[in-house]
mmCIF file of C-alpha atoms and ligand atoms in Angstrom:
data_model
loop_
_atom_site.group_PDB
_atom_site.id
_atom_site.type_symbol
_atom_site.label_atom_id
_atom_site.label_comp_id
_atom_site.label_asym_id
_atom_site.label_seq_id
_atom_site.Cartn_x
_atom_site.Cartn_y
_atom_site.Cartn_z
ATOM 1 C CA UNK A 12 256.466 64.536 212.250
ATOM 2 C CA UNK A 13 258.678 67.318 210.857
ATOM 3 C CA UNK A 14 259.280 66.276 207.812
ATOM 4 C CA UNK A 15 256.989 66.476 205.062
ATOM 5 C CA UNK A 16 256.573 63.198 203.320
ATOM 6 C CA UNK A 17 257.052 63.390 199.345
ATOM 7 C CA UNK A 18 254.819 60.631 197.277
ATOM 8 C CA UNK A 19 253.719 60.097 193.896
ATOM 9 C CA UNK A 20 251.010 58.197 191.892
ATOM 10 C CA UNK A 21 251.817 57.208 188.457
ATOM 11 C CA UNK A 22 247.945 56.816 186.550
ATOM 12 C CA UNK A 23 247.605 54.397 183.172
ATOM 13 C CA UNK A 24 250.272 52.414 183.673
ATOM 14 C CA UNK A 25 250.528 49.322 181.323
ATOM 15 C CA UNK A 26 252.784 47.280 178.595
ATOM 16 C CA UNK A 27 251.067 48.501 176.033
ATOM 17 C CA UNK A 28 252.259 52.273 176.369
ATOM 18 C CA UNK A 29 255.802 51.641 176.494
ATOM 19 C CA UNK A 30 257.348 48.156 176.874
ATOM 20 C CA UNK A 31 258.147 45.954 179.718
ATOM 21 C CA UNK A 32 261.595 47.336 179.605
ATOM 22 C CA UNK A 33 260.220 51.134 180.226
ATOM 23 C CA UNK A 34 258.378 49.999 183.469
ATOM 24 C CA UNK A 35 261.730 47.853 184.301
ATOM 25 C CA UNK A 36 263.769 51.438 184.177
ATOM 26 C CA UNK A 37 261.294 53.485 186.389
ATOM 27 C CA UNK A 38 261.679 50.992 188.888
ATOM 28 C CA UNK A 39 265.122 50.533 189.454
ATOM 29 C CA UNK A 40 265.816 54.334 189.020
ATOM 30 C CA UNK A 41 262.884 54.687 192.286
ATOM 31 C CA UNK A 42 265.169 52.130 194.103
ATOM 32 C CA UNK A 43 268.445 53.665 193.518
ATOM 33 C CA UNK A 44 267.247 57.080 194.298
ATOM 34 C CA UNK A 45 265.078 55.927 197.842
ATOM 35 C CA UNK A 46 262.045 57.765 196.497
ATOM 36 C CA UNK A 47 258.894 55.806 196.749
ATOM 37 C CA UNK A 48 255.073 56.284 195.445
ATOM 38 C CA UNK A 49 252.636 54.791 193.626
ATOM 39 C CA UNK A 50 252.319 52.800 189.546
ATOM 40 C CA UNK A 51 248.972 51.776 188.730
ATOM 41 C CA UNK A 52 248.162 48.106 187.359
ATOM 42 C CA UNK A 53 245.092 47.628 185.056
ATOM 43 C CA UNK A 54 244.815 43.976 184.515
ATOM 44 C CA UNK A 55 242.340 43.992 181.757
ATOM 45 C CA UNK A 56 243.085 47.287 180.198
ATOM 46 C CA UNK A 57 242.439 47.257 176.470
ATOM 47 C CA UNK A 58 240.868 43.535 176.973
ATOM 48 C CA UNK A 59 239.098 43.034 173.728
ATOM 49 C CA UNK A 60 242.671 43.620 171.870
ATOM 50 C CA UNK A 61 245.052 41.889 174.552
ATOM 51 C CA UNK A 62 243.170 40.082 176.418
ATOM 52 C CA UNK A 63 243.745 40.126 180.143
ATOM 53 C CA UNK A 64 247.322 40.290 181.905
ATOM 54 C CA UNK A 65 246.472 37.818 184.023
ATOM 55 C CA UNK A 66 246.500 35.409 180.960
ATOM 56 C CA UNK A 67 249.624 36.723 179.195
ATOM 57 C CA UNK A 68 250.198 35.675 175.613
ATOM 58 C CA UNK A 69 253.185 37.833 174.864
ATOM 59 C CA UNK A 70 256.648 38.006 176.054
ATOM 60 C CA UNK A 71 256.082 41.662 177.156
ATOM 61 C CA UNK A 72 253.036 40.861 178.712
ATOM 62 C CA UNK A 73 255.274 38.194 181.281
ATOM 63 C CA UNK A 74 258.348 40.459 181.429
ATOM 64 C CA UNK A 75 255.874 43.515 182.448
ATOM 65 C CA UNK A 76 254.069 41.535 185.070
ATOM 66 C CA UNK A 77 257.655 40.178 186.788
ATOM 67 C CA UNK A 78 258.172 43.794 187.134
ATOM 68 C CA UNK A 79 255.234 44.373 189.060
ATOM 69 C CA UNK A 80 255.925 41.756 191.139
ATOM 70 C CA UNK A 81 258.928 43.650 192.475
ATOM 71 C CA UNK A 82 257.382 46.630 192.417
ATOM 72 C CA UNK A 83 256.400 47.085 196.269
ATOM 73 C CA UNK A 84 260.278 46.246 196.704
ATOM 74 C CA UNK A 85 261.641 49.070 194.930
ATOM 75 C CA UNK A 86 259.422 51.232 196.609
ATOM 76 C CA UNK A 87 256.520 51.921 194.394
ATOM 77 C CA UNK A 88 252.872 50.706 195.765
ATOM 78 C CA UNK A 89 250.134 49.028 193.091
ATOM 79 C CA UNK A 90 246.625 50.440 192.688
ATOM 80 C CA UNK A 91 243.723 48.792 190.586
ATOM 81 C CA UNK A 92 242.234 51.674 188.532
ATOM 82 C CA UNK A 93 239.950 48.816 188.631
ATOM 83 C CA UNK A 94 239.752 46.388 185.919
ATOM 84 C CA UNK A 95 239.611 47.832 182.403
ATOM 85 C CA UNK A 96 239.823 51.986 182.830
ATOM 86 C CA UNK A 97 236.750 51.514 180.722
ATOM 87 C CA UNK A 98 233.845 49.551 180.868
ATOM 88 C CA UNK A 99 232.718 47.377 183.310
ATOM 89 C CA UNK A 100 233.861 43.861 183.228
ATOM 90 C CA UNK A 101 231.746 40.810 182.971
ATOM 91 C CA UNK A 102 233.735 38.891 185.128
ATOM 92 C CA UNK A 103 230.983 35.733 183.861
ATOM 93 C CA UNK A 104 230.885 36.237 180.495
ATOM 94 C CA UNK A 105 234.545 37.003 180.413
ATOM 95 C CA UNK A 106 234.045 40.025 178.418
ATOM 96 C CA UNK A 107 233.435 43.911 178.539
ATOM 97 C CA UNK A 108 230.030 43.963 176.996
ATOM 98 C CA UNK A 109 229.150 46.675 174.224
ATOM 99 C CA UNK A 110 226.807 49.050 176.446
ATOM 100 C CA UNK A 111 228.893 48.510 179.515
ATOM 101 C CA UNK A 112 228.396 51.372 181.949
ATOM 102 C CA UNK A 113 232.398 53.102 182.563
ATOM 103 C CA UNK A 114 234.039 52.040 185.857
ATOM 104 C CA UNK A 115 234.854 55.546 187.218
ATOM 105 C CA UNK A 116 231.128 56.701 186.534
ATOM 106 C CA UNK A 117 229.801 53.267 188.188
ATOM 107 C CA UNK A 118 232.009 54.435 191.884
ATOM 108 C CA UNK A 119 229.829 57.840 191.963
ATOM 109 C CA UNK A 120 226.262 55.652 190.296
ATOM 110 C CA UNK A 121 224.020 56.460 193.696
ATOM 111 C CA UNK A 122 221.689 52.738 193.402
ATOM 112 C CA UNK A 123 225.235 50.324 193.573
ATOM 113 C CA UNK A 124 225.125 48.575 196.817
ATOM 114 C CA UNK A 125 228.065 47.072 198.489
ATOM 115 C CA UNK A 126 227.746 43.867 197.944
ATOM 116 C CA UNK A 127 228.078 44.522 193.948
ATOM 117 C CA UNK A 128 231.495 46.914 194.556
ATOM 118 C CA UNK A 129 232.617 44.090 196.957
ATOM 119 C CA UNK A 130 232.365 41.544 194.347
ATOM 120 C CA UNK A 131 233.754 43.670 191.424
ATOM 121 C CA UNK A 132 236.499 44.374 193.613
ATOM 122 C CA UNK A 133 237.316 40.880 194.854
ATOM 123 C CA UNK A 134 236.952 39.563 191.321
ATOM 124 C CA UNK A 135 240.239 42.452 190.142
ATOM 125 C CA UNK A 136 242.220 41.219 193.213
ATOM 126 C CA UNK A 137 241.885 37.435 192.693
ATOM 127 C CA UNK A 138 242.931 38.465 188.648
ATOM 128 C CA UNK A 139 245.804 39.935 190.566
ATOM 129 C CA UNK A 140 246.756 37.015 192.723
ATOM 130 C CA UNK A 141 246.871 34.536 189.881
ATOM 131 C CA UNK A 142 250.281 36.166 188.664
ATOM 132 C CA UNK A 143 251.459 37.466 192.438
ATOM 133 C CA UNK A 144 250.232 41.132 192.568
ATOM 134 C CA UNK A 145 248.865 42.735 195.301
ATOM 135 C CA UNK A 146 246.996 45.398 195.612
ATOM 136 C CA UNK A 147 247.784 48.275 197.778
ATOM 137 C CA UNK A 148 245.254 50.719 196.697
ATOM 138 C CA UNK A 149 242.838 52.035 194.250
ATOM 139 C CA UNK A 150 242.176 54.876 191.601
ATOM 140 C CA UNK A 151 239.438 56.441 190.275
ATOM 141 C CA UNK A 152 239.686 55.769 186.578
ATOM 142 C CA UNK A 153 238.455 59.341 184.833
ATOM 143 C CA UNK A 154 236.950 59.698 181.810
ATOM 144 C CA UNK A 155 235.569 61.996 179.325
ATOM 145 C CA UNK A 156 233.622 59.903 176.994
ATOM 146 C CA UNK A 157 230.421 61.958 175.828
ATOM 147 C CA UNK A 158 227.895 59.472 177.447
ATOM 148 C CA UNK A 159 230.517 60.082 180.904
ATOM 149 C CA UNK A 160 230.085 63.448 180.369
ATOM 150 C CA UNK A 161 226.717 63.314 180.054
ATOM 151 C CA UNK A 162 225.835 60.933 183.339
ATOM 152 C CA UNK A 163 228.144 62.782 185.244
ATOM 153 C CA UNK A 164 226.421 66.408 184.662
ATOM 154 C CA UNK A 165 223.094 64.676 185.596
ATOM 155 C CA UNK A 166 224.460 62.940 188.715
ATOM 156 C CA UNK A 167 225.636 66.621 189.812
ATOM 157 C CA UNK A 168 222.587 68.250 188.992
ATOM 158 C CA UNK A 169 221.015 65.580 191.449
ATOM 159 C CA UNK A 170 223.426 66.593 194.213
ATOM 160 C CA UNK A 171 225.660 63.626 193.885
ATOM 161 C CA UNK A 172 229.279 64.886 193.647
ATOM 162 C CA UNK A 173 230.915 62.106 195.199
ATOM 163 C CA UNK A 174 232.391 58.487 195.047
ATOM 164 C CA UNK A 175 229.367 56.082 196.037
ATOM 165 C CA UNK A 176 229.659 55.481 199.637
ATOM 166 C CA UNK A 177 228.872 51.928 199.932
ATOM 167 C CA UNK A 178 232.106 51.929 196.905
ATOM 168 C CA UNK A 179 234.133 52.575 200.650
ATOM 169 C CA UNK A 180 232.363 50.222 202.260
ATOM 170 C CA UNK A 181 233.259 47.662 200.089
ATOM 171 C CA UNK A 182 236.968 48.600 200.099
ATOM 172 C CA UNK A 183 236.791 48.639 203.881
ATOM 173 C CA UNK A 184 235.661 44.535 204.177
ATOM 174 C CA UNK A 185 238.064 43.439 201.950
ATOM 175 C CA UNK A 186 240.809 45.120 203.810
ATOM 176 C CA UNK A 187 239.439 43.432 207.034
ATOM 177 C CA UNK A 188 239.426 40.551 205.186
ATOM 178 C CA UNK A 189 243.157 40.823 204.307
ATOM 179 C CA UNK A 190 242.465 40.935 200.630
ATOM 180 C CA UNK A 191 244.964 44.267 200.154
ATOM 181 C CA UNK A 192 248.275 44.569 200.892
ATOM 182 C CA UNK A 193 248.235 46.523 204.071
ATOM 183 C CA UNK A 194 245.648 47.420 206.800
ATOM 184 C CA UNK A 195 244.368 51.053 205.098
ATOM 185 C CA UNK A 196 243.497 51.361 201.266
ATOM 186 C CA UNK A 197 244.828 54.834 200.444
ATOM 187 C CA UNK A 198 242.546 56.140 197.120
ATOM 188 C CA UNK A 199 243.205 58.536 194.495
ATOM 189 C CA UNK A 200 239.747 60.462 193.061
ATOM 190 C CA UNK A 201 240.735 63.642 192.413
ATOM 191 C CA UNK A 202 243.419 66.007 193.088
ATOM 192 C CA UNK A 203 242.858 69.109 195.156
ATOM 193 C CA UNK A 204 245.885 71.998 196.156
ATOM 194 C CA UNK A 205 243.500 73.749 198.628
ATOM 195 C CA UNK A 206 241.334 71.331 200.278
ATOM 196 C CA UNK A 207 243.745 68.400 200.805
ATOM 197 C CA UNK A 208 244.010 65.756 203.226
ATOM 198 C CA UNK A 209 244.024 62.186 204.199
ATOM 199 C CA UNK A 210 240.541 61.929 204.585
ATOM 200 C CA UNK A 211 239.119 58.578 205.992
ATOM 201 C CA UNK A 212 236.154 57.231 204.499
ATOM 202 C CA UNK A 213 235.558 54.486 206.124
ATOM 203 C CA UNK A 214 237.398 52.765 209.058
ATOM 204 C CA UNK A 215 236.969 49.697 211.584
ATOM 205 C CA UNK A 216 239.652 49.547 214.279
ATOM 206 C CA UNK A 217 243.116 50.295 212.775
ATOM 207 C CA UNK A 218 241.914 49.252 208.974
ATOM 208 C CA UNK A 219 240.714 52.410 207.137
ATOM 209 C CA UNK A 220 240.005 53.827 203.724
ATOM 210 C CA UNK A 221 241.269 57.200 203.305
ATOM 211 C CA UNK A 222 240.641 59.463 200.141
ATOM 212 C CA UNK A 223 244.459 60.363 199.720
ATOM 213 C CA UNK A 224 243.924 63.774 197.975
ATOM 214 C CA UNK A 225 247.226 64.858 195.491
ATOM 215 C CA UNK A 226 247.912 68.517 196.545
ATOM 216 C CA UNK A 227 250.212 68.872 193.297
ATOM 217 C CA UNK A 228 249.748 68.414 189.816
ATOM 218 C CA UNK A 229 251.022 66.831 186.670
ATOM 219 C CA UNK A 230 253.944 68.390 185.003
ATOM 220 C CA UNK A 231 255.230 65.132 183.560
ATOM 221 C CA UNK A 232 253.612 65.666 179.947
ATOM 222 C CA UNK A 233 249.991 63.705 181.215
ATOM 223 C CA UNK A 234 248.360 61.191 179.638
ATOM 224 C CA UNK A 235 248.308 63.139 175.994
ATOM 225 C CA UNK A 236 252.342 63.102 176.382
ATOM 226 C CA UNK A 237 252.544 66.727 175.585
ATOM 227 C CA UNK A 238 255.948 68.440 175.488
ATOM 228 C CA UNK A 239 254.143 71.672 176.696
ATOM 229 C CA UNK A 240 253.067 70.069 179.595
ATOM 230 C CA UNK A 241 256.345 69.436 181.075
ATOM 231 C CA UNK A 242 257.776 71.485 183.807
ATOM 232 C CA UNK A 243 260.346 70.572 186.383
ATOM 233 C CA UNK A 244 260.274 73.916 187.693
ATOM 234 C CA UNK A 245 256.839 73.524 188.957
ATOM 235 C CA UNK A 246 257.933 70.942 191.561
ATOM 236 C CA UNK A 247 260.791 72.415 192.301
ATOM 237 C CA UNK A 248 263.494 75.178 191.127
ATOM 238 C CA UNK A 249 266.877 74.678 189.993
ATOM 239 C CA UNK A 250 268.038 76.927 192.967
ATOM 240 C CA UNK A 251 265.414 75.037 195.189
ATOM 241 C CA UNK A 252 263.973 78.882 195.989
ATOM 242 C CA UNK A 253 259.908 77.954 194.315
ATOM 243 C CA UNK A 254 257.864 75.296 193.376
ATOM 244 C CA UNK A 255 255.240 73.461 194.541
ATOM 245 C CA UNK A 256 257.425 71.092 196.638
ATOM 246 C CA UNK A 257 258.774 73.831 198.180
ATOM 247 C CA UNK A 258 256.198 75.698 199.028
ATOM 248 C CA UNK A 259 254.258 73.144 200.396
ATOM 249 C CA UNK A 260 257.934 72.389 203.030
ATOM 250 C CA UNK A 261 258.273 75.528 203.598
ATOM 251 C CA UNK A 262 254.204 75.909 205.098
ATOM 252 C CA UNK A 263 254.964 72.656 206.970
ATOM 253 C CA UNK A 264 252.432 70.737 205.062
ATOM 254 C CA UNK A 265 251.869 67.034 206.447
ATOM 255 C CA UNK A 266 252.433 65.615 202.482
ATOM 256 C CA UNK A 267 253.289 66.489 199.218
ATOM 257 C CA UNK A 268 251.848 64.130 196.840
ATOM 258 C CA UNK A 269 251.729 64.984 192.610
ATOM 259 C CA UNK A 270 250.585 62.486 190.397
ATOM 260 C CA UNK A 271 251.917 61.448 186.947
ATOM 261 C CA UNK A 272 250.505 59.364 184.120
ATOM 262 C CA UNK A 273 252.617 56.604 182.309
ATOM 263 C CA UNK A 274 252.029 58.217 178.674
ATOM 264 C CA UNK A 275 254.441 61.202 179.614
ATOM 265 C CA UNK A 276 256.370 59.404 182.547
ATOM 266 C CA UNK A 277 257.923 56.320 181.221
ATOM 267 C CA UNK A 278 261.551 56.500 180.195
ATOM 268 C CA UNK A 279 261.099 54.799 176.717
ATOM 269 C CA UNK A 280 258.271 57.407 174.744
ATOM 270 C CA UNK A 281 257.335 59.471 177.835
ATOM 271 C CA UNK A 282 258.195 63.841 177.214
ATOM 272 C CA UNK A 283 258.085 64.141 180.775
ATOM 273 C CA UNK A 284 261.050 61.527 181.933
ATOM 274 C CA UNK A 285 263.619 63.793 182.164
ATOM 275 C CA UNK A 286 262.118 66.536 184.378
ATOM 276 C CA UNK A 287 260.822 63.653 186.524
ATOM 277 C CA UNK A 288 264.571 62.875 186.842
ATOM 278 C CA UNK A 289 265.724 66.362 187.502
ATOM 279 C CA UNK A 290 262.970 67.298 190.093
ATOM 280 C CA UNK A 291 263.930 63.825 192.259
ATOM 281 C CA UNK A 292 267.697 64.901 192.259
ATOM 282 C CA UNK A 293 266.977 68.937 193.264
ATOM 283 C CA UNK A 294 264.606 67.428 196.025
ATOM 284 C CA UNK A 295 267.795 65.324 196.788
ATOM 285 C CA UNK A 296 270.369 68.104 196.237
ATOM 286 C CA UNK A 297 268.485 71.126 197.703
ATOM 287 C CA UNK A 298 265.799 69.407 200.375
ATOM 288 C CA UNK A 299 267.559 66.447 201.906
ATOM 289 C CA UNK A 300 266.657 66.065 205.520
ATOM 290 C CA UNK A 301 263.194 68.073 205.339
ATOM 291 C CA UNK A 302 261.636 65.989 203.270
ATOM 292 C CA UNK A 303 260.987 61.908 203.749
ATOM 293 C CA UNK A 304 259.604 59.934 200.284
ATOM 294 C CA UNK A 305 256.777 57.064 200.852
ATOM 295 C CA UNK A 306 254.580 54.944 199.560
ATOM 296 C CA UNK A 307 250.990 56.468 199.608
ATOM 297 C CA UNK A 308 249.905 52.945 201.753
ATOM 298 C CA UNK A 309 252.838 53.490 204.252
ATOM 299 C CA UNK A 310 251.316 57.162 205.062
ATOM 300 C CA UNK A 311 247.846 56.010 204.996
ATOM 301 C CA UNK A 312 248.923 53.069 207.378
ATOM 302 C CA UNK A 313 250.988 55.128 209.700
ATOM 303 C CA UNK A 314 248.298 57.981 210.200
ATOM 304 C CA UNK A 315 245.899 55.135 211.264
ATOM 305 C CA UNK A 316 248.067 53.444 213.468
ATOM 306 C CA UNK A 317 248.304 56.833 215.647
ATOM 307 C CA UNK A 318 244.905 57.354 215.779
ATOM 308 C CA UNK A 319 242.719 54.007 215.200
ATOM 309 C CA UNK A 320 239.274 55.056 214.458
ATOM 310 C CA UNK A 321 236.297 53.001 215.233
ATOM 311 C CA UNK A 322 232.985 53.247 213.299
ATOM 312 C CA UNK A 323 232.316 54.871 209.941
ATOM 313 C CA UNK A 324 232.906 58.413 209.248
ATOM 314 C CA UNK A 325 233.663 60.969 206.520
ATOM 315 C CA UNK A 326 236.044 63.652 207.723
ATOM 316 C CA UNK A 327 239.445 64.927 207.831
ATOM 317 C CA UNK A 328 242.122 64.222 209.448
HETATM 318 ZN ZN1 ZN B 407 233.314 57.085 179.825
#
């Protein structure tokens, strides 16, 4: 392929933030425009104060899910940043529990087998299918929290750097089992301008996991919604001559995904809005035909369909 494919993943997304209406916007300005990427949906975000989505008790709660019901429509994929973005759910008890361990620190925890990911997981995609939303991926939920902090430094010191293994594994069943969306579960852990790639971390036939790594970052205002974060220049120049997008085109790279978070992205509060709008219409103006938008699960889908791996492995491609 010579063009290189332009995506997006949009972390934190929720009601909460901004209202129904916000999320409403963002979509149908993605479908007008033919761009495509990636919203997250957390459907037990803030649980102790709203309960979970898939048991909505507001108005904005319902209007917010109908929207992500036509999300995959308008071009924008859905990934679980698992269930809460904090602790771990107790899918029994129907709670978080007070010392609950923090999801994104559980993925990299070294003891988890797969059968306990595998159930987590299933449990956040049958939440989803009680109000029609399917999952198309998944993203590693950061965090900062001192006892995160703490654990993770430890876990580093002890030579574990990455996401749990057996966390792919897991991924990798359900997907045979036709629990997500598509046949490959593109992921978002970390971003990385150097070292970037879809990297497949686990596979069976033509269903894979890959590690979708962002090579571009977030100049939409991030998830403090800082003014000083914003910069539409850094994607892309008014006179289309610099920018990450452009750079990455011009070097022939295979993708150029960025990533976004929903506190400085939505059109209602978000700082970061307007640049978001001005970088998709210089990409339009000054790109055009070198450049193709998707969804990250249509690239993950289409590099495994030209080369269907068999057995498990953890490289590049
Ligand atoms: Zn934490």
């Amino acid at each position: 392929m010579d063009k290189t494919v332009l995506s997006f993943y949009c972390d934190d997304t929720s009601p909460y933030v901004a209202g129904a209406d916000a999320f409403r916007t963002f979509l149908d300005f993605v479908k007008s425009e033919g761009i495509a990427g990636e919203s997250s949906v957390i459907l037990g975000i803030g649980a102790e104060a709203h309960g979970l989505l898939s048991r909505p008790t507001t108005d904005n709660e319902r209007a917010y899910i109908e929207q992500v019901q036509r999300a995959f429509e308008c071009g924008v994929d859905t990934h679980m940043e698992l269930m809460t973005h904090g602790g771990l759910y107790d899918f029994e008890r129907d709670c978080v529990p007070q010392d609950a361990i923090h999801e994104g620190l559980w993925l990299h925890e070294p003891e988890v087998p797969v059968e306990a990911y595998e159930s987590y997981f299933g449990h956040v995609i049958e939440e989803g299918e009680k109000i029609g939303v399917r999952f198309t991926g998944v993203t590693w939920p950061g965090c900062s929290c001192d006892a995160c902090t703490r654990r993770y430094r430890e876990l580093r010191d002890s030579g574990v750097t990455h996401v749990n293994p057996n966390a792919w594994q897991a991924l990798l069943s359900l997907a045979t089992r036709g629990k997500f969306r598509g046949r490959t579960v593109p992921c978002f852990v970390h971003p990385d301008e150097e070292h970037y790639g879809a990297r497949l971390t686990a596979a069976d036939g033509d269903y894979g996991v890959y590690d979708l790594i962002a090579n571009a970052g977030d100049w939409f205002g991030i998830w403090e919604n800082d003014a000083a974060r914003v910069s539409a220049d850094y994607y892309i120049s008014a006179d289309g001559e610099s920018g990450r997008i452009v750079e990455l085109v011009r070097a022939g790279a295979p993708y150029c995904i960025f990533y976004a978070h929903w506190q400085g992205l939505n059109p209602a509060t978000g700082v970061g809005w307007e640049a978001f709008k001005q970088v998709v219409g210089r990409v339009r103006k000054l790109l055009g035909d070198q450049v193709v938008w998707m969804r990250p699960s249509e690239y993950t889908d289409q590099k495994s369909g030209q080369s269907p791996i068999f057995g498990i492995v953890n490289g590049c491609l």
